[in-house]
Every structure is written in C-alpha cells, then in structure tokens.
GROMACS .gro file of C-alpha atoms in nm:
model
  250
    1MET     CA    1  -0.007  -0.023  -0.024
    2THR     CA    2   0.154   0.337  -0.098
    3GLY     CA    3   0.015   0.692   0.001
    4THR     CA    4   0.071   0.991  -0.122
    5GLY     CA    5   0.021   1.395   0.054
    6ASP     CA    6   0.149   1.733   0.060
    7LEU     CA    7   0.183   1.947   0.484
    8MET     CA    8   0.026   2.248   0.371
    9ARG     CA    9   0.147   2.480   0.699
   10GLY     CA   10   0.274   2.210   0.889
   11ASP     CA   11  -0.037   1.928   0.808
   12TYR     CA   12   0.121   1.612   0.905
   13THR     CA   13  -0.199   1.449   0.882
   14PRO     CA   14  -0.022   1.192   0.663
   15THR     CA   15   0.249   1.101   0.799
   16ALA     CA   16   0.192   1.165   1.209
   17GLU     CA   17   0.144   0.825   1.324
   18PHE     CA   18   0.524   0.834   1.285
   19TYR     CA   19   0.568   1.097   1.406
   20GLU     CA   20   0.641   0.975   1.834
   21LEU     CA   21   0.937   0.787   1.622
   22VAL     CA   22   1.071   1.042   1.503
   23ALA     CA   23   1.001   1.261   1.831
   24ASP     CA   24   1.202   1.058   2.050
   25ARG     CA   25   1.515   1.129   1.889
   26GLN     CA   26   1.399   1.534   1.898
   27VAL     CA   27   1.352   1.514   2.339
   28ARG     CA   28   1.745   1.302   2.287
   29SER     CA   29   1.880   1.592   2.113
   30SER     CA   30   1.717   1.895   2.219
   31GLY     CA   31   1.542   1.838   2.512
   32PRO     CA   32   1.891   1.883   2.704
   33PRO     CA   33   1.963   2.213   2.578
   34LEU     CA   34   1.580   2.332   2.604
   35ARG     CA   35   1.579   2.206   3.011
   36ALA     CA   36   1.924   2.448   3.028
   37VAL     CA   37   1.839   2.768   2.861
   38LEU     CA   38   1.501   2.727   3.059
   39SER     CA   39   1.662   2.656   3.331
   40ASP     CA   40   1.734   3.070   3.404
   41VAL     CA   41   1.390   3.132   3.332
   42ASP     CA   42   1.121   3.267   3.587
   43GLY     CA   43   0.881   3.068   3.522
   44SER     CA   44   0.679   3.270   3.728
   45ALA     CA   45   0.729   3.624   3.537
   46GLY     CA   46   0.423   3.501   3.222
   47GLU     CA   47   0.307   3.198   3.061
   48VAL     CA   48   0.537   2.950   2.850
   49LEU     CA   49   0.382   2.904   2.465
   50GLU     CA   50   0.534   2.655   2.274
   51ILE     CA   51   0.430   2.754   1.878
   52GLY     CA   52   0.401   2.374   1.756
   53ALA     CA   53   0.381   2.138   2.023
   54GLY     CA   54   0.346   1.859   1.826
   55THR     CA   55   0.251   1.517   2.017
   56GLY     CA   56   0.339   1.661   2.320
   57ARG     CA   57   0.700   1.518   2.338
   58VAL     CA   58   0.921   1.839   2.408
   59THR     CA   59   0.571   1.963   2.569
   60GLU     CA   60   0.691   1.706   2.921
   61VAL     CA   61   1.048   1.910   2.847
   62ILE     CA   62   0.896   2.199   2.916
   63ALA     CA   63   0.745   2.118   3.246
   64GLU     CA   64   0.938   1.923   3.379
   65ALA     CA   65   1.202   2.235   3.318
   66LEU     CA   66   0.997   2.502   3.510
   67PRO     CA   67   0.791   2.287   3.706
   68THR     CA   68   0.572   2.564   3.832
   69ALA     CA   69   0.484   2.739   3.502
   70ARG     CA   70   0.172   2.810   3.260
   71ILE     CA   71   0.162   2.661   2.957
   72VAL     CA   72   0.012   2.706   2.573
   73ALA     CA   73   0.081   2.453   2.352
   74ALA     CA   74  -0.057   2.544   2.009
   75GLU     CA   75  -0.075   2.256   1.727
   76PRO     CA   76  -0.248   2.330   1.392
   77SER     CA   77  -0.286   1.993   1.327
   78PRO     CA   78  -0.579   1.769   1.317
   79ALA     CA   79  -0.352   1.403   1.414
   80MET     CA   80  -0.104   1.562   1.604
   81ARG     CA   81  -0.314   1.740   1.806
   82ALA     CA   82  -0.504   1.422   1.948
   83ILE     CA   83  -0.209   1.283   2.025
   84LEU     CA   84  -0.099   1.584   2.222
   85THR     CA   85  -0.465   1.643   2.402
   86SER     CA   86  -0.440   1.269   2.536
   87ARG     CA   87  -0.046   1.324   2.679
   88VAL     CA   88  -0.221   1.581   2.860
   89ALA     CA   89  -0.521   1.487   2.946
   90THR     CA   90  -0.404   1.139   3.132
   91ASP     CA   91  -0.070   1.333   3.362
   92ASP     CA   92  -0.253   1.544   3.619
   93ASP     CA   93   0.028   1.767   3.607
   94LEU     CA   94  -0.025   1.852   3.283
   95ARG     CA   95  -0.357   1.858   3.242
   96ALA     CA   96  -0.360   2.125   3.585
   97ARG     CA   97  -0.105   2.338   3.368
   98VAL     CA   98  -0.100   2.352   3.002
   99ARG     CA   99  -0.376   2.468   2.783
  100VAL     CA  100  -0.369   2.311   2.411
  101THR     CA  101  -0.527   2.582   2.146
  102ALA     CA  102  -0.566   2.445   1.764
  103GLN     CA  103  -0.413   2.779   1.613
  104ALA     CA  104  -0.137   2.857   1.456
  105ALA     CA  105   0.103   3.134   1.447
  106PRO     CA  106   0.193   3.366   1.384
  107ASP     CA  107  -0.166   3.504   1.405
  108LEU     CA  108  -0.227   3.226   1.766
  109ASP     CA  109  -0.411   3.471   2.042
  110LEU     CA  110  -0.136   3.571   2.330
  111PRO     CA  111  -0.144   3.582   2.684
  112GLU     CA  112  -0.062   3.882   2.821
  113SER     CA  113   0.276   3.776   2.919
  114LEU     CA  114   0.565   3.564   2.805
  115ALA     CA  115   0.802   3.413   3.040
  116ALA     CA  116   0.946   3.196   2.746
  117VAL     CA  117   0.869   3.059   2.395
  118VAL     CA  118   0.967   2.766   2.212
  119ILE     CA  119   0.955   2.688   1.832
  120PHE     CA  120   1.047   2.339   1.783
  121GLY     CA  121   1.005   2.245   1.392
  122VAL     CA  122   0.757   2.541   1.258
  123VAL     CA  123   1.010   2.848   1.168
  124GLY     CA  124   1.089   2.756   0.874
  125HIS     CA  125   0.723   2.755   0.736
  126LEU     CA  126   0.667   3.098   0.779
  127ASP     CA  127   0.799   3.299   0.470
  128ALA     CA  128   0.981   3.646   0.623
  129ASP     CA  129   0.699   3.865   0.622
  130GLU     CA  130   0.519   3.615   0.862
  131ARG     CA  131   0.815   3.554   1.089
  132ARG     CA  132   0.850   3.933   1.089
  133ARG     CA  133   0.477   3.968   1.223
  134LEU     CA  134   0.536   3.679   1.488
  135TRP     CA  135   0.873   3.842   1.623
  136ARG     CA  136   0.673   4.153   1.686
  137ARG     CA  137   0.382   3.998   1.804
  138LEU     CA  138   0.589   3.784   2.055
  139GLY     CA  139   0.811   4.133   2.132
  140GLU     CA  140   0.521   4.313   2.265
  141ARG     CA  141   0.425   3.982   2.512
  142LEU     CA  142   0.768   3.893   2.622
  143VAL     CA  143   0.883   4.045   3.013
  144PRO     CA  144   1.221   4.158   2.942
  145GLY     CA  145   1.466   3.914   2.999
  146GLY     CA  146   1.268   3.626   2.823
  147VAL     CA  147   1.314   3.362   2.564
  148VAL     CA  148   1.272   3.242   2.251
  149VAL     CA  149   1.431   2.879   2.208
  150VAL     CA  150   1.419   2.811   1.806
  151GLU     CA  151   1.496   2.476   1.640
  152LEU     CA  152   1.647   2.491   1.337
  153MET     CA  153   1.612   2.236   1.025
  154GLY     CA  154   2.037   2.291   0.975
  155VAL     CA  155   1.989   2.368   0.647
  156ARG     CA  156   2.115   2.784   0.593
  157SER     CA  157   2.071   2.745   0.184
  158PRO     CA  158   1.918   2.559  -0.026
  159ARG     CA  159   2.090   2.262  -0.171
  160ASP     CA  160   1.998   1.915  -0.286
  161ILE     CA  161   1.995   1.654  -0.068
  162PRO     CA  162   1.992   1.312  -0.144
  163PRO     CA  163   1.706   1.035  -0.047
  164THR     CA  164   1.896   0.954   0.290
  165LEU     CA  165   1.771   0.686   0.558
  166SER     CA  166   1.787   0.923   0.865
  167LEU     CA  167   1.566   0.656   1.078
  168THR     CA  168   1.492   0.335   1.187
  169ALA     CA  169   1.278   0.137   1.439
  170VAL     CA  170   1.161  -0.175   1.534
  171MET     CA  171   0.766  -0.266   1.633
  172GLY     CA  172   0.546  -0.565   1.671
  173ARG     CA  173   0.837  -0.747   1.429
  174GLN     CA  174   0.800  -0.463   1.167
  175ASN     CA  175   1.089  -0.280   1.064
  176TYR     CA  176   1.035   0.099   0.991
  177GLU     CA  177   1.224   0.310   0.827
  178TRP     CA  178   1.239   0.780   0.713
  179TRP     CA  179   1.416   0.884   0.431
  180VAL     CA  180   1.469   1.192   0.406
  181ALA     CA  181   1.538   1.455   0.026
  182GLY     CA  182   1.529   1.726  -0.039
  183ARG     CA  183   1.560   2.020  -0.304
  184PRO     CA  184   1.553   2.363  -0.389
  185ALA     CA  185   1.243   2.540  -0.473
  186GLY     CA  186   1.342   2.912  -0.463
  187PRO     CA  187   1.577   3.146  -0.347
  188ASP     CA  188   1.536   3.083   0.069
  189LEU     CA  189   1.342   2.780  -0.026
  190MET     CA  190   1.342   2.386   0.034
  191ARG     CA  191   1.170   2.115   0.001
  192PHE     CA  192   1.151   1.843   0.151
  193ILE     CA  193   1.032   1.489   0.073
  194ASN     CA  194   0.978   1.246   0.339
  195THR     CA  195   0.946   0.847   0.233
  196TRP     CA  196   0.798   0.625   0.560
  197LYS     CA  197   0.831   0.290   0.464
  198VAL     CA  198   0.682  -0.054   0.630
  199ARG     CA  199   0.891  -0.385   0.675
  200ARG     CA  200   0.822  -0.711   0.748
  201GLY     CA  201   1.113  -0.904   0.705
  202ASP     CA  202   1.154  -0.912   0.346
  203VAL     CA  203   0.776  -0.748   0.225
  204LEU     CA  204   0.676  -0.380   0.221
  205VAL     CA  205   0.340  -0.354   0.432
  206ARG     CA  206   0.345  -0.023   0.351
  207GLU     CA  207   0.470   0.319   0.194
  208ILE     CA  208   0.364   0.694   0.257
  209THR     CA  209   0.543   0.957   0.095
  210ASP     CA  210   0.446   1.344   0.182
  211SER     CA  211   0.704   1.644   0.123
  212TYR     CA  212   0.668   2.030   0.223
  213GLU     CA  213   0.831   2.372   0.158
  214TRP     CA  214   1.054   2.423   0.359
  215TYR     CA  215   1.236   2.844   0.377
  216THR     CA  216   1.597   2.842   0.494
  217VAL     CA  217   1.706   3.053   0.811
  218ASP     CA  218   1.999   3.048   1.030
  219THR     CA  219   2.030   3.276   1.371
  220GLU     CA  220   2.174   3.605   1.241
  221LEU     CA  221   1.891   3.615   1.051
  222LEU     CA  222   1.636   3.562   1.297
  223ALA     CA  223   1.794   3.819   1.558
  224ALA     CA  224   1.764   4.009   1.296
  225GLU     CA  225   1.419   4.039   1.162
  226SER     CA  226   1.351   3.930   1.576
  227GLY     CA  227   1.558   4.277   1.685
  228MET     CA  228   1.655   3.991   1.986
  229THR     CA  229   2.031   3.929   2.082
  230ILE     CA  230   2.106   3.639   2.058
  231ARG     CA  231   2.274   3.358   2.363
  232PRO     CA  232   2.509   3.076   2.303
  233VAL     CA  233   2.334   2.770   2.286
  234PRO     CA  234   2.443   2.515   2.628
  235ARG     CA  235   2.708   2.307   2.575
  236VAL     CA  236   2.539   1.973   2.705
  237VAL     CA  237   2.598   1.618   2.670
  238THR     CA  238   2.310   1.414   2.490
  239ASP     CA  239   2.329   1.055   2.390
  240ALA     CA  240   2.222   1.127   2.043
  241ALA     CA  241   2.315   1.334   1.736
  242PRO     CA  242   2.327   1.691   1.808
  243VAL     CA  243   2.056   2.008   1.676
  244GLU     CA  244   2.086   2.290   1.580
  245LEU     CA  245   1.936   2.590   1.774
  246ALA     CA  246   1.894   2.964   1.756
  247VAL     CA  247   1.838   3.127   2.193
  248LEU     CA  248   1.705   3.524   2.130
  249VAL     CA  249   1.696   3.705   2.435
  250LYS     CA  250   1.502   4.028   2.473
   0.00000   0.00000   0.00000
C-alpha cells in the first residue's frame, strides 16, 4: 500500500502515526539543551508558549524544566493535536498546567505576558513577512529577559539532498524506515520529501510519502528579523546527534 500527501502549513496528517518515533529522538537531542536554557527562566513572570507542540513530547520537557509554569501548547494539525491532548489529559500535572490550542502562527492569540517561547519544527513554515509579524507580536508580550528557543533545520541555504535514511525503528516485528530528501524550491526555499517505509521481514507493507516547503533560516537572520540578542546555546552532552538551536533574548 502506498500513500502521498503534501504538508501545507504543517498539516502532518499523512505521517502523524510515525511522529512519535521522530519525537523520541528529538527530545533526546534537543531536550537537554532546552532544559538548560529554561533553567534560567522565571516561570512565574509569565506563561510559556510552545508553537508547534506536535504530540507533546517537548511539552513534557518544558513542564519538567519549569514545574510551576503555565504552558500554552499550540498545534494546528488535528492528527498531531489528538495525541497531544491525550498526553496532557492522562497526566495530572500537565492537565492542570497546559492549555492546548489549535491556533497557528503567526496570528495565534497570545497570553498577556510570556516568560519564554519554544518554537520547534515550525519557523521554516513561515515566510519572511510572517516571521517578522510573529517576532513583533511576541516582542510585545515577552517579559524583559524573556527567551525564544528555536529549533532550526540545519539547512542554511537551498541545496540538493539525496534520499537519506534518517531513522530506523522496530515495533511489533515490523521495521520502520524514515527517508528524507530535499531540493531547492526558490532563493531561500527548500522542498523536503519524507518517505516512510514499513517492512515485515523482506515484505514492504506500506510506503507513505509527503512533502513540504521550508524557508531556510539561521540564527543571525532570526536575530536581525526579531531585533533580539543571540544567547549562546548551552553545551550539553547527549546520547543523540546534536541539533541546531537558536536562543534569542529580549
């Protein structure tokens, strides 16, 4: 069986069933430096906004790092949000502190004050005008010294990326493979193609392909757009491949 889909504004429905496999690796690589950044945040100064909360794995990291903070978890994808809501609903601590919203950046409703903002796997879905609008709106609500933590794709300019096996996993005697490819789609734009293959032994059970466009950005560009100051990312030893994070401070 095969399937295809096109991800518009982060609608991950075609491949949402596989996202937990990716999120597990994400929290192992991005979780430790995120915790280190949030350790300096005053969770009582305002709420913490997570833009693109996915299935809630990073939400858990935020809640652990800031055990008294109120969190707004924004996830527009219905399939991803269903898993996020289930994760929040079955954890008493998350249920008391996390508000789930279906709204999307850059126009989502913002809390009156923000102590921190976490943006993982989202910023490249926004073009330059949308990003500047988001930075302006966040800047109006961030408390002095408030931080914005952005996870970057690691692609600073458009380039060809051949199909690459990015992840393998085994569940229930089935093997799962995540293949990623990319090609330039404009001066500052990439089109990424994801293919998931599910195998039982030598038999291909399913293959699902989707694609999405991603604007290439880096830390310096985000700092210039937002008018915020770059803070060095804490050096943290993890058991996963390092990721590229941008930390911006108001």
